[in-house]
PDB file of C-alpha atoms in Angstrom:
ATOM      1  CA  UNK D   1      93.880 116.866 105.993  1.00 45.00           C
ATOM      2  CA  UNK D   2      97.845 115.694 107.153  1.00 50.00           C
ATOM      3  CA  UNK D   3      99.284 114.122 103.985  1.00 62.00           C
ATOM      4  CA  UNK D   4     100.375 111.995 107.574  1.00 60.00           C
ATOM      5  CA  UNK D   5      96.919 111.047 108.286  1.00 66.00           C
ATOM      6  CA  UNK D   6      96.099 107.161 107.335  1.00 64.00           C
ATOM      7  CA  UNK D   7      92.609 108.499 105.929  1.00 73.00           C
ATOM      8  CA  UNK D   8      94.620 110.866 103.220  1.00 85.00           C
ATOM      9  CA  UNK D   9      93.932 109.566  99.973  1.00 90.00           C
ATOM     10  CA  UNK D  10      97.563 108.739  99.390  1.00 93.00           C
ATOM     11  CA  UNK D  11      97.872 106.635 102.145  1.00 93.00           C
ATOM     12  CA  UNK D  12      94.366 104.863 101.039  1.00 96.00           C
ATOM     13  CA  UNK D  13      96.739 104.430  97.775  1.00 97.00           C
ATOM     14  CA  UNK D  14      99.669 102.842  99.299  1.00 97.00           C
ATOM     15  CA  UNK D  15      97.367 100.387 101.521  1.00 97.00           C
ATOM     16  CA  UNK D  16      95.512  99.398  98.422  1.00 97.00           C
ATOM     17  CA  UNK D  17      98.814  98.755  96.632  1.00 97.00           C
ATOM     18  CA  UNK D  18     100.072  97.013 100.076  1.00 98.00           C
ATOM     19  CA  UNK D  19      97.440  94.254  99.913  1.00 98.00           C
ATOM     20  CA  UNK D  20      97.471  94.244  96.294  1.00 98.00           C
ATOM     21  CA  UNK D  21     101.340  92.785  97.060  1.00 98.00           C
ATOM     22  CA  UNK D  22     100.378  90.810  99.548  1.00 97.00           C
ATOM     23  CA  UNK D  23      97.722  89.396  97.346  1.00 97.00           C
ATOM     24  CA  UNK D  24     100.155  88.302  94.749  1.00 97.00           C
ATOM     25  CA  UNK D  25     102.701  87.418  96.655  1.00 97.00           C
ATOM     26  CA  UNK D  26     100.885  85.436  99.513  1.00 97.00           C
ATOM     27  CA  UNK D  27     103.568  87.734 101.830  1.00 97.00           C
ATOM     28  CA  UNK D  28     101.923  88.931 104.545  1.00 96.00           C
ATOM     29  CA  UNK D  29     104.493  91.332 105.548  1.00 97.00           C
ATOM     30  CA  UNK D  30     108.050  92.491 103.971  1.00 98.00           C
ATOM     31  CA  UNK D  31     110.889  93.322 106.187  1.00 98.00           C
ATOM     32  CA  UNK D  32     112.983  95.502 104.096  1.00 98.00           C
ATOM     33  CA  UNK D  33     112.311  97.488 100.957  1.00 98.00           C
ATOM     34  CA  UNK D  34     114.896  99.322  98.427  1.00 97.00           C
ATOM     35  CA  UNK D  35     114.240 101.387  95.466  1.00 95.00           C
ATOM     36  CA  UNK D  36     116.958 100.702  92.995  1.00 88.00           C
ATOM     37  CA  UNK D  37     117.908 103.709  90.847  1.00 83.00           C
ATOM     38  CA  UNK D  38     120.006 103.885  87.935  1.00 72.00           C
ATOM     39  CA  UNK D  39     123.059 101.314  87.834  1.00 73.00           C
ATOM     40  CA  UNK D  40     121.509  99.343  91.214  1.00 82.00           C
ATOM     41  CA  UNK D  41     118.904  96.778  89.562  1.00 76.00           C
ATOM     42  CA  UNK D  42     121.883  94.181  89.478  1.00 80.00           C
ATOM     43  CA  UNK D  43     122.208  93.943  93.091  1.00 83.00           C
ATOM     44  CA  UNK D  44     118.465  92.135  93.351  1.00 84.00           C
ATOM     45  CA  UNK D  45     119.686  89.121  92.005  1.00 86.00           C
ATOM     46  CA  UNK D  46     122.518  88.690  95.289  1.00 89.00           C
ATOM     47  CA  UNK D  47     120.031  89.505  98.010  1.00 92.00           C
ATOM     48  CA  UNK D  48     118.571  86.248  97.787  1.00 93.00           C
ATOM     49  CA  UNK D  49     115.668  84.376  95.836  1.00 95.00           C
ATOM     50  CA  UNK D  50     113.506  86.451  94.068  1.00 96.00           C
ATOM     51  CA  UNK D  51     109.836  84.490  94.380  1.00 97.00           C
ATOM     52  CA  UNK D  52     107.808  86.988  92.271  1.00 97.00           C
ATOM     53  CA  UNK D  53     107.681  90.028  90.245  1.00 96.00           C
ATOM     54  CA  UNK D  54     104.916  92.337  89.656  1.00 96.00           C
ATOM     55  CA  UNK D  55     104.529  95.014  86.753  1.00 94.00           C
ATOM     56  CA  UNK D  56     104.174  98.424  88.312  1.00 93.00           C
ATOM     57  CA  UNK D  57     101.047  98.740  85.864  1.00 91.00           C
ATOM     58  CA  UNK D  58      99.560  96.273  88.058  1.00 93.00           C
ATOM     59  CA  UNK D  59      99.544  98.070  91.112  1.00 96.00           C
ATOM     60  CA  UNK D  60      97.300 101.267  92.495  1.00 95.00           C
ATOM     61  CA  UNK D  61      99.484 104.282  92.352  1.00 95.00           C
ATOM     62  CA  UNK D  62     102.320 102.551  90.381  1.00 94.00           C
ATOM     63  CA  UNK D  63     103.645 104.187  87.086  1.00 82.00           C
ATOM     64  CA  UNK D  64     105.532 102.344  84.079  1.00 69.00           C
ATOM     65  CA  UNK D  65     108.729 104.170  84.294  1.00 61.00           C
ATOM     66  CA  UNK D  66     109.460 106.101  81.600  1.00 57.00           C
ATOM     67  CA  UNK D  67     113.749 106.352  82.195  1.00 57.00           C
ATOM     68  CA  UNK D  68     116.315 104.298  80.748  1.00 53.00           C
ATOM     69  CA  UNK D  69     117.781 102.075  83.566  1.00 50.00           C
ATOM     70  CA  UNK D  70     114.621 101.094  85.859  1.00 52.00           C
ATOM     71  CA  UNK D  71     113.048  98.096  85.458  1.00 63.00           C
ATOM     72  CA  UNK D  72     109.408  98.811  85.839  1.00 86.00           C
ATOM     73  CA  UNK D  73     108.966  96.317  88.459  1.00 92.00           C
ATOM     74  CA  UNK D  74     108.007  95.325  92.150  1.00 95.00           C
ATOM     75  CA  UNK D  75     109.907  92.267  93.280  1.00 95.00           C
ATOM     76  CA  UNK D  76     109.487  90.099  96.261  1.00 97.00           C
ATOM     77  CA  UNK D  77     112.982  88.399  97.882  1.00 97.00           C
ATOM     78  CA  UNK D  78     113.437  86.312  99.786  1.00 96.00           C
ATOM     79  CA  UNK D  79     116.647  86.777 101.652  1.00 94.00           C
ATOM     80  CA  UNK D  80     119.196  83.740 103.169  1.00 93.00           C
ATOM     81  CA  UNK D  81     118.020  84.743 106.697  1.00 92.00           C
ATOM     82  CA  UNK D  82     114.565  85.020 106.172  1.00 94.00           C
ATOM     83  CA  UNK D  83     113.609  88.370 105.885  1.00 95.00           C
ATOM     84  CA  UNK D  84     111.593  89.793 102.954  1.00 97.00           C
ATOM     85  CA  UNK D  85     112.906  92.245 101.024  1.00 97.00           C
ATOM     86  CA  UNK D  86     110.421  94.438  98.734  1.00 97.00           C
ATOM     87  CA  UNK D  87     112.484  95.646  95.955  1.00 96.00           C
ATOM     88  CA  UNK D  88     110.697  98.667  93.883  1.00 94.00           C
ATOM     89  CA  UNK D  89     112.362  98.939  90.193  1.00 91.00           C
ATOM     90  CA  UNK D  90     109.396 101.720  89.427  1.00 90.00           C
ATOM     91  CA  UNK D  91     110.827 104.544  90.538  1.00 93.00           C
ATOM     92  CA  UNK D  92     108.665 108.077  89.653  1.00 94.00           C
ATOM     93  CA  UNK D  93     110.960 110.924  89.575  1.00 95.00           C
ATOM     94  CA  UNK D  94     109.451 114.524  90.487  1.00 96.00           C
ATOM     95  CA  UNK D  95     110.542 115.969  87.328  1.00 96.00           C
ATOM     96  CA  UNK D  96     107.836 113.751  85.604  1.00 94.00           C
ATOM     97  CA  UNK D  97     104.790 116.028  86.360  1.00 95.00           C
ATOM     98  CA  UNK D  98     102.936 113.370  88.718  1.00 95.00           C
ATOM     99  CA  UNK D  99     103.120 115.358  91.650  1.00 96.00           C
ATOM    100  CA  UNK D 100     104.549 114.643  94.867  1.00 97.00           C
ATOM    101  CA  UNK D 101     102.693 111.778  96.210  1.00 97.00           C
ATOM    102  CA  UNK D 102     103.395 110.020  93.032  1.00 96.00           C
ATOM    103  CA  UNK D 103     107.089 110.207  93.805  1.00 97.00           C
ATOM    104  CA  UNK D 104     106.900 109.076  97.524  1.00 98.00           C
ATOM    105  CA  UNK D 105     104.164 106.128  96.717  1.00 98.00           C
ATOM    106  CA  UNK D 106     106.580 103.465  96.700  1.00 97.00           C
ATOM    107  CA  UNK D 107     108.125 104.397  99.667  1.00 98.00           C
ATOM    108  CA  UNK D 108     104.346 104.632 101.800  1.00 98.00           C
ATOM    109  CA  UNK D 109     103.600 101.317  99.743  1.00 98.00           C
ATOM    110  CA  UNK D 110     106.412  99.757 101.688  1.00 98.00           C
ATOM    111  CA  UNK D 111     105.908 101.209 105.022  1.00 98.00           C
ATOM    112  CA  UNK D 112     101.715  99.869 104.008  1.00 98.00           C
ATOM    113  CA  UNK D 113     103.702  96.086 103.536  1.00 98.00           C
ATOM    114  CA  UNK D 114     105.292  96.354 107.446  1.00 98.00           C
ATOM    115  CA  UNK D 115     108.439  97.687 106.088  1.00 98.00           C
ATOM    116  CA  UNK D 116     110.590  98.796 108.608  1.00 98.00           C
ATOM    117  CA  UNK D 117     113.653  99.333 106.720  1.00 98.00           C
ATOM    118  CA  UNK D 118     114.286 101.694 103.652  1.00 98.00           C
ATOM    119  CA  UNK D 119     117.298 101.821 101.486  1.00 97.00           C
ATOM    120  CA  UNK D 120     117.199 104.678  99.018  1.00 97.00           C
ATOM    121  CA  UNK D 121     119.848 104.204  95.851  1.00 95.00           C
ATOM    122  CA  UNK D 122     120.690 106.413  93.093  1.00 94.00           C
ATOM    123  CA  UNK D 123     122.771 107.210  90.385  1.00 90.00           C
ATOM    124  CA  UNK D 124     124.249 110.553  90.548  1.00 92.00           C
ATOM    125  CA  UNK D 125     126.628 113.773  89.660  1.00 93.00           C
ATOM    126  CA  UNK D 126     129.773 114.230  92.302  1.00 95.00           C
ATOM    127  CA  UNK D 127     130.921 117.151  93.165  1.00 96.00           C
ATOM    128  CA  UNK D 128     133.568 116.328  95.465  1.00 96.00           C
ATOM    129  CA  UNK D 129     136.915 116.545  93.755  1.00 92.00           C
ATOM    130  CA  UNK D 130     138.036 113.256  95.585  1.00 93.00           C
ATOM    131  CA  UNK D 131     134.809 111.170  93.914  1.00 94.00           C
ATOM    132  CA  UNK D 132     134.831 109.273  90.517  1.00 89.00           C
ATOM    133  CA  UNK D 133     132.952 107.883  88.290  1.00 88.00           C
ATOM    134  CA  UNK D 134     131.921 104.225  90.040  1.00 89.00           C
ATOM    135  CA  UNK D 135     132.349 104.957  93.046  1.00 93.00           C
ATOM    136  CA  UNK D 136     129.515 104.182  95.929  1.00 95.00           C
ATOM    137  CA  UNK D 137     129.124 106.971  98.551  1.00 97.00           C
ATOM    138  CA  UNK D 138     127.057 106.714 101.870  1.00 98.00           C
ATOM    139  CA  UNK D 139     124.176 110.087 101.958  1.00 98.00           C
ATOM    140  CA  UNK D 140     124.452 111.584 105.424  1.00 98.00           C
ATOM    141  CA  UNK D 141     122.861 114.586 105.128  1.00 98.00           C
ATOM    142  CA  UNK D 142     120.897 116.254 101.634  1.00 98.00           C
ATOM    143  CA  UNK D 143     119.794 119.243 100.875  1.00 98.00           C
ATOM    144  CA  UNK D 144     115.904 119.444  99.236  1.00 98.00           C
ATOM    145  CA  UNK D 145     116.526 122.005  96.873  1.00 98.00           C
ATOM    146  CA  UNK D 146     112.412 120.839  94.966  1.00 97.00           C
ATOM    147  CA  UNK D 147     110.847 123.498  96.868  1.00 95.00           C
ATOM    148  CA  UNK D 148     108.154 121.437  98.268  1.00 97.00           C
ATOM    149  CA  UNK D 149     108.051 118.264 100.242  1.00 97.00           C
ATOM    150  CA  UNK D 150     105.638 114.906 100.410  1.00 97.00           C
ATOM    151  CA  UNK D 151     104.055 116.201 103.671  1.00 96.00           C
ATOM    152  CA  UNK D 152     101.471 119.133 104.122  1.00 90.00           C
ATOM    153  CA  UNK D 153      99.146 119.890 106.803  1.00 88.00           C
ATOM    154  CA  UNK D 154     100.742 120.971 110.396  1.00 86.00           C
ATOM    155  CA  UNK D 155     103.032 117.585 110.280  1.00 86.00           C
ATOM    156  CA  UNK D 156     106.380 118.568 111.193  1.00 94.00           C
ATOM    157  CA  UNK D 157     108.813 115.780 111.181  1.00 97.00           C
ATOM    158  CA  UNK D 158     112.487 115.857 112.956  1.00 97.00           C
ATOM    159  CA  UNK D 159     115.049 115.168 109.984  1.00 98.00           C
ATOM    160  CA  UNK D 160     118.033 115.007 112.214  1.00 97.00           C
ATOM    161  CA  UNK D 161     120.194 112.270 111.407  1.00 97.00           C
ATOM    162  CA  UNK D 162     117.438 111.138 108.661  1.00 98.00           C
ATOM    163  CA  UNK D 163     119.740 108.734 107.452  1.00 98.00           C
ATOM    164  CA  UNK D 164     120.657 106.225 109.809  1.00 98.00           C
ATOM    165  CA  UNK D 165     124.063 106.178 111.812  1.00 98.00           C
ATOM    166  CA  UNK D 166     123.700 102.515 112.302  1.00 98.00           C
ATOM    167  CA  UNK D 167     123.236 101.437 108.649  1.00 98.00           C
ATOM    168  CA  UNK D 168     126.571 103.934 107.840  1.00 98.00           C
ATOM    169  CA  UNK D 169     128.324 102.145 110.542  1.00 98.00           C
ATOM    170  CA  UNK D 170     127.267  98.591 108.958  1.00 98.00           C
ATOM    171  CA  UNK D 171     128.304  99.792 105.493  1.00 97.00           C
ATOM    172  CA  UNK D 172     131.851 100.853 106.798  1.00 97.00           C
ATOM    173  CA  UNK D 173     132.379  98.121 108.868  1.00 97.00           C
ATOM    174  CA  UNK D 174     132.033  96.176 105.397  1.00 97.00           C
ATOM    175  CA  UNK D 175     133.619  98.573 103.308  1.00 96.00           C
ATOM    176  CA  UNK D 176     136.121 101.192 104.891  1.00 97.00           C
ATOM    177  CA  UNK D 177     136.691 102.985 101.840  1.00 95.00           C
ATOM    178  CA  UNK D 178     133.112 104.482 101.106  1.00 97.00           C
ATOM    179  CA  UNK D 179     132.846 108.052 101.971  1.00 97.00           C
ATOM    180  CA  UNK D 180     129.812 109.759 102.980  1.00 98.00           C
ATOM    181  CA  UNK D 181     128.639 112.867 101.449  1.00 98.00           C
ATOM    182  CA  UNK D 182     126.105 115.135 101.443  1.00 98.00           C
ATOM    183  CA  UNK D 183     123.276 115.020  98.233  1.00 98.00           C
ATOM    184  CA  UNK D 184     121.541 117.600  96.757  1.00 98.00           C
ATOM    185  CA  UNK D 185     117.854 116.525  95.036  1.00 98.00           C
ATOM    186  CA  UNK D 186     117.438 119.288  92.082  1.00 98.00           C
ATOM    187  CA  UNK D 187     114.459 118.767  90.529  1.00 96.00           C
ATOM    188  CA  UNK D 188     115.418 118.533  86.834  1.00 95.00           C
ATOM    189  CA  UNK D 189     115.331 117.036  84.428  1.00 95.00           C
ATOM    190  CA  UNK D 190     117.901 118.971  82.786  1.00 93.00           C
ATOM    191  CA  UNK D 191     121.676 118.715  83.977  1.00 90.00           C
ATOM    192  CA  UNK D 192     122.902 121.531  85.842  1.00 91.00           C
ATOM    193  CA  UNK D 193     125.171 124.025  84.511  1.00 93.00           C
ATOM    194  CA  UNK D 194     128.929 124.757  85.945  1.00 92.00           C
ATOM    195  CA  UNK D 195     127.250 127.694  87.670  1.00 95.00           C
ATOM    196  CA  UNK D 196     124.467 125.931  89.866  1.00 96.00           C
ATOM    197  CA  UNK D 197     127.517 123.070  90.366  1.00 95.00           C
ATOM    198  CA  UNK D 198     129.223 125.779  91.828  1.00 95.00           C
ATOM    199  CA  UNK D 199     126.580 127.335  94.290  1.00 97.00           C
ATOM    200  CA  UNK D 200     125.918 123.515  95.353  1.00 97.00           C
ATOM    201  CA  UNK D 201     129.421 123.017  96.103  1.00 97.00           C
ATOM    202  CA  UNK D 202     129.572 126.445  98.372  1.00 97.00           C
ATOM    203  CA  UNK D 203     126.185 124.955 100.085  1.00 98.00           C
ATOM    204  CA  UNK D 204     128.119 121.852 101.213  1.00 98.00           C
ATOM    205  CA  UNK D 205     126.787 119.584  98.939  1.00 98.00           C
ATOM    206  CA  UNK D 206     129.393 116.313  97.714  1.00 98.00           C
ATOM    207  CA  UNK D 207     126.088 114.669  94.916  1.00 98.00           C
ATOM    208  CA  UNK D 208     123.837 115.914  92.871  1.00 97.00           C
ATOM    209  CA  UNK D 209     120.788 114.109  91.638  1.00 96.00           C
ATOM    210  CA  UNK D 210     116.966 114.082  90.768  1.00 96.00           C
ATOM    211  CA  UNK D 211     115.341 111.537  93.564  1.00 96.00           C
ATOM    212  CA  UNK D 212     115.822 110.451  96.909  1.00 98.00           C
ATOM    213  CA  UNK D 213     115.255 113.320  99.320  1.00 98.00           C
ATOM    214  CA  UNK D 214     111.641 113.841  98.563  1.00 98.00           C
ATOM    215  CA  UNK D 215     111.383 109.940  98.900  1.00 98.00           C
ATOM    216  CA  UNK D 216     113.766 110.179 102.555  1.00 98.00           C
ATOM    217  CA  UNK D 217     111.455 113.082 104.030  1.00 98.00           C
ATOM    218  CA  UNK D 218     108.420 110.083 103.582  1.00 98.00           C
ATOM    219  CA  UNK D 219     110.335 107.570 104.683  1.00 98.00           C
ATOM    220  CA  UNK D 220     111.035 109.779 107.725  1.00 98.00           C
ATOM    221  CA  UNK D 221     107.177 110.498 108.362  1.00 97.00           C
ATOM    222  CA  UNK D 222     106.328 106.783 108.085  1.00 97.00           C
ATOM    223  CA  UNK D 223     108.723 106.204 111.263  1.00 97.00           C
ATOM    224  CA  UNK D 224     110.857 104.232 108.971  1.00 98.00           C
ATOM    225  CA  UNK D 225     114.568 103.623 109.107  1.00 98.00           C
ATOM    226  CA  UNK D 226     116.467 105.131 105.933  1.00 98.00           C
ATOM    227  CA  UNK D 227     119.653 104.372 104.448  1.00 98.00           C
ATOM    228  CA  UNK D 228     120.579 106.270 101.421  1.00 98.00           C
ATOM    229  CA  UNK D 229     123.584 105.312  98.769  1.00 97.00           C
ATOM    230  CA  UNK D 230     124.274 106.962  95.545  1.00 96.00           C
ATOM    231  CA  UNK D 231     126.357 105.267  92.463  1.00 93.00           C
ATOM    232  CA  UNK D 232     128.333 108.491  91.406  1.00 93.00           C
ATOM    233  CA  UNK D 233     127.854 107.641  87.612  1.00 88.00           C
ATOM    234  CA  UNK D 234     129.856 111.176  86.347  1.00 87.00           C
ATOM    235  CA  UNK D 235     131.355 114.179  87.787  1.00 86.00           C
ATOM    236  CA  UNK D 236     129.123 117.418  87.313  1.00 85.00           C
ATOM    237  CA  UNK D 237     129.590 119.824  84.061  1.00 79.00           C
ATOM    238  CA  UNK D 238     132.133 122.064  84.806  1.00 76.00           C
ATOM    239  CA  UNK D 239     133.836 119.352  87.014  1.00 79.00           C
ATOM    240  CA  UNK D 240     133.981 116.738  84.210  1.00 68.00           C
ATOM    241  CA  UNK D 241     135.530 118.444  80.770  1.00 65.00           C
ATOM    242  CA  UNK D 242     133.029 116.111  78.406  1.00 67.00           C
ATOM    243  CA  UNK D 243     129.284 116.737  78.247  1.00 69.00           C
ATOM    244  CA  UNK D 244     127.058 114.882  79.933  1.00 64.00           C
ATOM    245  CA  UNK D 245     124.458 112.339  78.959  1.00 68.00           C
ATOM    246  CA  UNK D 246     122.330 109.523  80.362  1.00 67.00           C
ATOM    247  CA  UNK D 247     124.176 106.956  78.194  1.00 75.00           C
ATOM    248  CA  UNK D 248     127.168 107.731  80.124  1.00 68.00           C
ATOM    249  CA  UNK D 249     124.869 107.124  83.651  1.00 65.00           C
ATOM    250  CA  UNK D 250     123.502 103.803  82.423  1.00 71.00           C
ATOM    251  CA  UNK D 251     126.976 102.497  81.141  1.00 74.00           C
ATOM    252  CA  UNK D 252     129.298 103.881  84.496  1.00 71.00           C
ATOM    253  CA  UNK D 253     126.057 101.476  86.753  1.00 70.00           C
ATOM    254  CA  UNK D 254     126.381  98.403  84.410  1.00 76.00           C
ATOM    255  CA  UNK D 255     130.614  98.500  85.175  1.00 78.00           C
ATOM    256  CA  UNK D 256     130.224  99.762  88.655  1.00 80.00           C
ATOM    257  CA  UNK D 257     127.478  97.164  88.630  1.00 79.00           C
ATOM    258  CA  UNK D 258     129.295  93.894  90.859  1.00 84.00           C
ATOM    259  CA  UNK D 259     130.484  95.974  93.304  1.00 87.00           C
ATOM    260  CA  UNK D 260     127.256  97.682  94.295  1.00 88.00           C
ATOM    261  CA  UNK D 261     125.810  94.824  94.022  1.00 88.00           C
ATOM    262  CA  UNK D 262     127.450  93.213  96.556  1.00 91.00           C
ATOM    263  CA  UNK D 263     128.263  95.753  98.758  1.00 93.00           C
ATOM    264  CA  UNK D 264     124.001  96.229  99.065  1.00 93.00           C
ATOM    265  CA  UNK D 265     123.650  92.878  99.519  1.00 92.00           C
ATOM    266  CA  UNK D 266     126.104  92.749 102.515  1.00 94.00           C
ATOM    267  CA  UNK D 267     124.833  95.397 103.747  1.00 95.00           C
ATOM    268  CA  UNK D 268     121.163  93.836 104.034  1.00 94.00           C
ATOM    269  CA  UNK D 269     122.578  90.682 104.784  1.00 92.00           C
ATOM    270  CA  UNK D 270     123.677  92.161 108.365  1.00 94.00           C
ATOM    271  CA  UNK D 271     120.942  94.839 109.068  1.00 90.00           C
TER     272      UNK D 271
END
């Protein structure tokens, strides 16, 4: 059966974790949803009024998370204009043995909640000489480098401009400095050595991280519109002369962490 059909037991998952939300919350629908990766979890508290927040443990399909940096949680927000934004702090990363449909759950949750929005965040390795560490950059294009993807069955989904022109646009128009660049998921969750770094680089790749494209390809599928931003937190091993550590990743979000914050939060603010 189509991972894409509403009877596969993953989607039976997300709906059951849908109305569990709704359930809590006494939202009947949420406009907008973001999962905020390492560095991001700030930029919740400028969207607007956060109204309640679930354990992940609470939820069907939802995992403690077991990395430094996510909270663990599903929030409800309530934004200045209205909307409801589902933010989902329970990010499960591919490299953590759950399988696929573990790692896109949160993103067919949201679409399950009336989603229509998805905003994808990350902190990441750059590989683009002209990055540094702190510094927000738009995904245009990635590279799913996991060999495998969160859809099976004859379900082939167009990823041409999978993430969205119109959100870029937005995000320029209210910062002209961010670049865009192109991120490559590996599936970790070891660092990659100066050698892969430099085969990424040759395949056009500006990031390097362990999320996100699996999570975009769902998104995708579930007719969503996806907006992708990554935090570069370091520059890869054999681009950066120290070694590299998740310390480092946790500390560059936490001083990077107002102006992500804000720049996400303008950004929803005019979607």
């Amino acid at each position: 059966m189509p991972t894409s059909s509403p009877e596969h037991p993953a989607h039976i998952l997300a709906q059951q974790s849908a109305t569990r939300i709704s359930e809590l919350t006494g939202v009947a629908q949420h406009d907008i949803a973001l999962t905020l990766g390492s560095g991001w979890g700030a930029a919740a508290d400028l969207i607007g009024e956060t109204t309640h927040t679930i354990s992940a443990a609470e939820l069907p399909g939802f995992h403690a998370s077991g990395v430094a940096g996510h909270a663990g949680t599903i929030s409800s927000i309530l934004t200045p204009s209205g909307q409801r934004a589902l933010v989902i702090g329970a990010r499960t990363h591919y490299y953590e043995g759950r399988g696929v449909d573990a790692v896109v759950h949160g993103v067919r949750c949201a679409a399950a909640a009336g989603v229509k929005t998805m905003i994808l965040t990350n902190g990441c390795g750059g590989l683009n000489p002209s990055y540094s560490a702190g510094m927000p950059v738009l995904i245009s294009d990635h590279i799913n480098a996991t060999a495998t993807s969160p859809l099976s069955g004859a379900h082939f989904v167009d990823l041409t401009d999978l993430y969205s022109p119109r959100i870029r646009a937005i995000a320029q128009d209210i910062d002209p400095s961010l670049q865009e660049g192109v991120y490559y998921q590996a599936p970790g969750p070891h660092y990659e050595t100066p050698a892969e770094i430099r085969m990424m680089r040759t395949m056009g790749a500006d990031l390097v991280g362990m999320s996100t494209a699996l999570e975009a390809i769902a998104a995708r599928a579930e007719g969503l519109e996806v907006c992708g931003i990554s935090l570069v937190t370091n520059m890869a091993a054999g681009i950066q002369e120290t070694a590299l550590n998740h310390e480092e990743v946790i500390q560059a979000g936490i001083d990077a962490g107002p102006r992500i914050s804000r720049l996400l939060a303008d950004i929803i603010a005019k979607i």
